[in-house]
Structures are given as C-alpha cells and as structure tokens.
Amino acid sequence: MRILAIETSCDETAICLLEATQTPTGVDFCVIKNITHTQLEHVAYGGVFPALAKREHQKNLPLILETIMQDQQPPDYICVTNGPGLEPALWCGIVFAKELGVRWNIPVVPVNHMEGHILSVLVPFPTPNQSLPPHLHQPAQTFSYERHMVSFPAIALLISGGHTELVLVNEIGNYEIIGKTKDDAVGEAFDKVARMMQLPYPGGPEIARLATAYGKIPDTDRIVQPLFPRPMMHSKDFDFSFSGLKTAVLYYIQSLGDTMTDDHKQAIAAAFQEAATEVLVYKTKKAIDYFGAQTLIVGGGVAANTAIISGLTEMLTKDFPDASFYAPARELTGDNALMIALAGYFKIQKNPDTEYPDIVAVGNLEL
Ligand code: KG4
Ligand code: ZN
C-alpha cells in the first residue's frame, strides 16, 4: 500500500510518499520521498502568523507535490493532518488532500498530529559513524515494525511549541491523555524566554546553545546561575505549568535591567532549561511508575533538546532499568509528513473500510 501524507498544521509544509508492505510478523516501510519545508518567513515576526502560514502552504503544496510525484504512480490513500494546529493552516492541507482524492479517485483519511509525533519514534536512526553527534544521524529510509516490538503500556511525553502532554499509550491507536500543561507549552516557554533576551525565533535551539556554552565555562569563571521555580512539580496529578517559570525569568531579567550581559544570558538559559527539564523528567517518572509502563516515548520539536533527552535517559537507567526508551531521529522531532503517513497507515489497518467524507480542521483536536 502506498500512502501520500500531507502535514500543514503549523509552519512546516510537508509531504511524504510512504510504501507499507504487510509481513507475517508486522510491516515493512519504505520512505519513497519525504520533504519538509520550514517557512522561514515567520522568523522576522518572532512567531507564527496563521494568515502568513496559510499563504505559504497554498504556495508550497503544489510545488512540493510535483517533486514528490515525479516518476511515481498515484498512491492508494491520502492521509492528512486535521488537528490539532492552526485552523487556517490545517485547512490548506485538507482542501489540497480532498482535491487530490477526487483527481485520483482514492480515499482521504484524517490523521491526528499528536499521534504522528508519538509514532515518529518508529523510524530508527542507525549510527553510520559513532563519532557523529546524534543530530547528524539520518533517519532510515527502509525499516520494519514488528508486532510486539514495543511493550505496552507506554508513556509518551509530547513536547512541542503548542503542546506538553503525558499520554498513556495502551497500544498503537489507543491513547489516553493523563496530563497536560495548564498554560504555556514547554516549547512556547523556551521561545518566550529567548525573546526576552532578544534571541531569534524559534528560541528553543538558541536557549539550548547558550545553556551548553554555560556548561562549558569552568566553575571559577562562571557567574552564579539564578534559581528558578519548578511549577507544579509536586502536584498530585500529571499536569504541567510553565507560565510561572517564564514569569520568574522575566522578573529576573527586569531586575538586571541594562546590566544584562552575554554571561547573564548564558546563565539564565542554563537555569531555565534545568528547571524545565527537572519538571518534565520528574512528572514522566511519576507517570511511568503509576501506570507500570514498560516503554517511554518522547516526541515533538522540544525532543531535539539534548539536555531533556539526557535527563530522561538518566532517570530511566536509574529507576526503570528494564524499560525501553524511544526518541525520534533529530530530523523527525519537528513537524513532518512521514509521521503522519505512519499514523495514517495504522489507522487504515485498524479500520480499512471506514470512509471519511466530512474531514474538517479541528484546532484543539484531542487524541
Ligand atoms: O513540534 P514542533 O516543530 O512544532 C509544534 O507543533 O509546535 O515544535 C516546535 C518547538 C518550538 O517551540 C521550538 O523552540 C522547540 O520546538 N525546539 C526546541 C529545540 N528545538 C526546537 N526547544 C528546546 N530545545 C531545542 N533544541
Ligand atoms: Zn508538532
């Protein structure tokens, strides 16, 4: 079965052509083509503008499709993200998918963006050269999913610019949100803190870079790191809050006024990242323990953060040595259409005859 997947939930215009072949024990996947175009037009505005995202998606979709479909026969299915995301952006993908569905006379299947982030971890990233840092490892083009490969229940920590969620994964296609942020998403907090220090958008990689630089300064030469709060860390639920942490950073920056130096920025980035990491790791640990999970999955743009990945790895090694850890290849941490094709494949397998005549964009679609 060949699937064409389309993702336009935010500021990435992405299309993937994936071939899935069922085997007696699972499924073999082959990524025929996978293109992700990040709209750099938003950088100048310091955030994503829905109207601009819409215009760019409409412009980019036909161009990307042409490259993807070169020398290719029409696929068997089209899968398209229908939420959560920015509704004007989602609609671009949906309208485009429906037109293609009519043109090729094939079914169009709606896919949940967050399920895509969960399943992005099924794409392995072999290490061609151990000396390369992980972000340079390329995701595999061909790979297999074997039934029973992932032990369930799993806990998925989804961390992005729009979401911070802990999800109980009973099996592929069966999800329960057990906790989420009550205010800002963690990626949003990274972006806002970066903005307070006049760093470019998206702020996550900038904060990570400054925090790493701070870590390399010898103790004797470092300025003292401020101590920021860990909001809701010990609340009895699995929810998060990042707005208080963000405000604490703002007050600290205001207290420095014109005296803020580059050294201060590094110390602030390190202290903020440490606080965010500690809360994420602690709540994830609590969820794994409570639900007796065998597996931890992490997904979303913020999963590109090496300090967070290290924090989760250390916690698992120490507290749950028998559990498995799945994180996406760096290239697949952010929004992409390969993850939508994978989620679409499992949805089609589960209910092959279901038709979806009324696909609509749902900005706050739940899992
Ligand atoms: O999943 P994604 O590409 O889009 C959404 O669905 O939101 O996530 C984007 C978010 C942004 O907030 C960005 O700042 C953050 O991921 N991000 C990072 C890093 N790389 C991207 N946050 C922390 N550290 C990083 N290295
Ligand atoms: Zn996303």
GROMACS .gro file of C-alpha atoms in nm, residues 33-225:
model
  193
   33LYS     CA    1   1.013   1.057  -0.074
   34ASN     CA    2   0.982   1.286   0.226
   35ILE     CA    3   1.003   1.664   0.203
   36THR     CA    4   0.967   1.914   0.489
   37HIS     CA    5   0.972   2.283   0.407
   38THR     CA    6   1.005   2.513   0.709
   39GLN     CA    7   0.856   2.856   0.644
   40LEU     CA    8   1.137   3.094   0.734
   41GLU     CA    9   0.907   3.390   0.661
   42HIS     CA   10   0.792   3.383   1.027
   43VAL     CA   11   1.138   3.444   1.171
   44ALA     CA   12   1.119   3.817   1.105
   45TYR     CA   13   0.796   3.835   1.311
   46GLY     CA   14   0.928   3.631   1.606
   47GLY     CA   15   0.637   3.384   1.593
   48VAL     CA   16   0.399   3.202   1.359
   49PHE     CA   17   0.133   3.413   1.186
   50PRO     CA   18  -0.165   3.198   1.079
   51ALA     CA   19  -0.252   3.411   0.772
   52LEU     CA   20   0.108   3.404   0.650
   53ALA     CA   21   0.133   3.028   0.719
   54LYS     CA   22  -0.182   2.974   0.511
   55ARG     CA   23  -0.050   3.175   0.215
   56GLU     CA   24   0.283   2.991   0.223
   57HIS     CA   25   0.119   2.646   0.249
   58GLN     CA   26  -0.101   2.725  -0.052
   59LYS     CA   27   0.205   2.834  -0.248
   60ASN     CA   28   0.430   2.544  -0.139
   61LEU     CA   29   0.194   2.243  -0.152
   62PRO     CA   30   0.172   2.213  -0.534
   63LEU     CA   31   0.547   2.267  -0.573
   64ILE     CA   32   0.638   2.001  -0.317
   65LEU     CA   33   0.380   1.759  -0.461
   66GLU     CA   34   0.533   1.795  -0.806
   67THR     CA   35   0.877   1.695  -0.673
   68ILE     CA   36   0.732   1.408  -0.469
   69MET     CA   37   0.526   1.261  -0.754
   70GLN     CA   38   0.799   1.278  -1.020
   71ASP     CA   39   0.810   0.934  -1.190
   72GLN     CA   40   0.554   0.800  -0.941
   73GLN     CA   41   0.214   0.639  -0.990
   74PRO     CA   42  -0.077   0.778  -0.785
   75PRO     CA   43  -0.086   0.634  -0.429
   76ASP     CA   44  -0.360   0.413  -0.278
   77TYR     CA   45  -0.451   0.650   0.007
   78ILE     CA   46  -0.404   1.012   0.108
   79CYS     CA   47  -0.358   1.092   0.477
   80VAL     CA   48  -0.386   1.448   0.602
   81THR     CA   49  -0.344   1.615   0.942
   82ASN     CA   50  -0.681   1.751   1.059
   83GLY     CA   51  -0.568   1.875   1.403
   84PRO     CA   52  -0.457   1.992   1.645
   85GLY     CA   53  -0.295   2.300   1.494
   86LEU     CA   54  -0.373   2.638   1.342
   87GLU     CA   55  -0.709   2.600   1.168
   88PRO     CA   56  -0.634   2.821   0.863
   89ALA     CA   57  -0.311   2.623   0.812
   90LEU     CA   58  -0.481   2.283   0.862
   91TRP     CA   59  -0.748   2.372   0.607
   92CYS     CA   60  -0.483   2.421   0.336
   93GLY     CA   61  -0.372   2.059   0.370
   94ILE     CA   62  -0.728   1.928   0.395
   95VAL     CA   63  -0.856   2.113   0.087
   96PHE     CA   64  -0.547   2.008  -0.110
   97ALA     CA   65  -0.586   1.644   0.002
   98LYS     CA   66  -0.954   1.637  -0.093
   99GLU     CA   67  -0.880   1.773  -0.442
  100LEU     CA   68  -0.616   1.503  -0.492
  101GLY     CA   69  -0.856   1.239  -0.360
  102VAL     CA   70  -1.107   1.338  -0.628
  103ARG     CA   71  -0.842   1.362  -0.901
  104TRP     CA   72  -0.702   1.013  -0.826
  105ASN     CA   73  -1.031   0.867  -0.702
  106ILE     CA   74  -0.876   0.739  -0.378
  107PRO     CA   75  -0.977   0.768  -0.009
  108VAL     CA   76  -0.864   1.058   0.212
  109VAL     CA   77  -0.801   0.971   0.579
  110PRO     CA   78  -0.772   1.234   0.859
  111VAL     CA   79  -0.479   1.190   1.099
  112ASN     CA   80  -0.418   1.334   1.446
  113HIS     CA   81  -0.097   1.536   1.455
  114MET     CA   82  -0.008   1.427   1.811
  115GLU     CA   83  -0.042   1.059   1.718
  116GLY     CA   84   0.207   1.140   1.443
  117HIS     CA   85   0.456   1.272   1.700
  118ILE     CA   86   0.415   0.951   1.905
  119LEU     CA   87   0.472   0.724   1.604
  120SER     CA   88   0.767   0.929   1.472
  121VAL     CA   89   0.982   0.715   1.705
  122LEU     CA   90   0.917   0.405   1.495
  123VAL     CA   91   1.167   0.536   1.240
  124PRO     CA   92   1.509   0.413   1.355
  125PHE     CA   93   1.824   0.617   1.307
  126PRO     CA   94   2.120   0.392   1.254
  127THR     CA   95   2.456   0.530   1.358
  128PRO     CA   96   2.670   0.528   1.046
  129ASN     CA   97   2.963   0.676   1.234
  130GLN     CA   98   2.978   0.676   1.613
  131SER     CA   99   3.184   0.993   1.614
  132LEU     CA  100   2.896   1.194   1.468
  133PRO     CA  101   2.674   1.382   1.712
  134PRO     CA  102   2.318   1.236   1.724
  135HIS     CA  103   2.161   1.528   1.539
  136LEU     CA  104   2.359   1.429   1.230
  137HIS     CA  105   2.226   1.072   1.224
  138GLN     CA  106   1.990   1.032   0.933
  139PRO     CA  107   1.660   0.851   0.985
  140ALA     CA  108   1.639   0.520   0.799
  141GLN     CA  109   1.473   0.510   0.455
  142THR     CA  110   1.361   0.149   0.495
  143PHE     CA  111   1.264  -0.008   0.827
  144SER     CA  112   1.029  -0.264   0.977
  145TYR     CA  113   0.778  -0.260   1.256
  146GLU     CA  114   0.738  -0.596   1.421
  147ARG     CA  115   0.432  -0.664   1.635
  148HIS     CA  116   0.540  -0.691   2.000
  149MET     CA  117   0.846  -0.476   1.921
  150VAL     CA  118   0.719  -0.205   2.156
  151SER     CA  119   0.599  -0.319   2.500
  152PHE     CA  120   0.275  -0.157   2.611
  153PRO     CA  121   0.154   0.025   2.808
  154ALA     CA  122   0.391   0.304   2.713
  155ILE     CA  123   0.410   0.659   2.841
  156ALA     CA  124   0.456   0.925   2.572
  157LEU     CA  125   0.587   1.267   2.665
  158LEU     CA  126   0.488   1.505   2.386
  159ILE     CA  127   0.673   1.834   2.398
  160SER     CA  128   0.636   2.098   2.128
  161GLY     CA  129   0.563   2.464   2.069
  162GLY     CA  130   0.190   2.405   2.109
  163HIS     CA  131   0.168   2.104   2.342
  164THR     CA  132   0.305   1.950   2.658
  165GLU     CA  133   0.127   1.624   2.728
  166LEU     CA  134   0.176   1.294   2.901
  167VAL     CA  135  -0.012   1.021   2.714
  168LEU     CA  136  -0.083   0.666   2.821
  169VAL     CA  137  -0.037   0.452   2.509
  170ASN     CA  138  -0.228   0.128   2.563
  171GLU     CA  139  -0.142   0.018   2.210
  172ILE     CA  140  -0.099   0.191   1.874
  173GLY     CA  141  -0.428   0.373   1.813
  174ASN     CA  142  -0.542   0.363   2.178
  175TYR     CA  143  -0.439   0.672   2.375
  176GLU     CA  144  -0.539   0.849   2.697
  177ILE     CA  145  -0.411   1.195   2.784
  178ILE     CA  146  -0.318   1.168   3.153
  179GLY     CA  147  -0.165   1.512   3.198
  180LYS     CA  148  -0.107   1.835   3.012
  181THR     CA  149   0.004   2.191   3.059
  182LYS     CA  150  -0.240   2.426   3.227
  183ASP     CA  151  -0.093   2.728   3.050
  184ASP     CA  152   0.213   2.758   2.822
  185ALA     CA  153   0.359   2.465   2.631
  186VAL     CA  154   0.723   2.399   2.715
  187GLY     CA  155   0.841   2.495   2.363
  188GLU     CA  156   0.640   2.817   2.391
  189ALA     CA  157   0.819   2.893   2.720
  190PHE     CA  158   1.158   2.833   2.551
  191ASP     CA  159   1.052   3.068   2.269
  192LYS     CA  160   0.926   3.340   2.509
  193VAL     CA  161   1.235   3.328   2.731
  194ALA     CA  162   1.454   3.356   2.419
  195ARG     CA  163   1.252   3.657   2.308
  196MET     CA  164   1.302   3.826   2.648
  197MET     CA  165   1.676   3.807   2.576
  198GLN     CA  166   1.635   3.934   2.216
  199LEU     CA  167   1.728   3.595   2.068
  200PRO     CA  168   1.583   3.493   1.729
  201TYR     CA  169   1.277   3.270   1.674
  202PRO     CA  170   1.246   2.974   1.725
  203GLY     CA  171   1.404   3.024   2.065
  204GLY     CA  172   1.441   2.660   2.177
  205PRO     CA  173   1.764   2.589   1.987
  206GLU     CA  174   1.904   2.931   2.094
  207ILE     CA  175   1.841   2.864   2.464
  208ALA     CA  176   1.991   2.515   2.427
  209ARG     CA  177   2.301   2.663   2.262
  210LEU     CA  178   2.353   2.922   2.540
  211ALA     CA  179   2.294   2.662   2.812
  212THR     CA  180   2.556   2.434   2.655
  213ALA     CA  181   2.801   2.724   2.637
  214TYR     CA  182   2.738   2.797   3.008
  215GLY     CA  183   2.807   2.432   3.092
  216LYS     CA  184   3.150   2.455   2.927
  217ILE     CA  185   3.267   2.753   3.135
  218PRO     CA  186   3.499   2.646   3.420
  219ASP     CA  187   3.331   2.682   3.764
  220THR     CA  188   3.571   2.953   3.871
  221ASP     CA  189   3.487   3.176   3.573
  222ARG     CA  190   3.109   3.133   3.582
  223ILE     CA  191   2.866   3.394   3.707
  224VAL     CA  192   2.619   3.246   3.956
  225GLN     CA  193   2.316   3.084   3.798
   0.00000   0.00000   0.00000
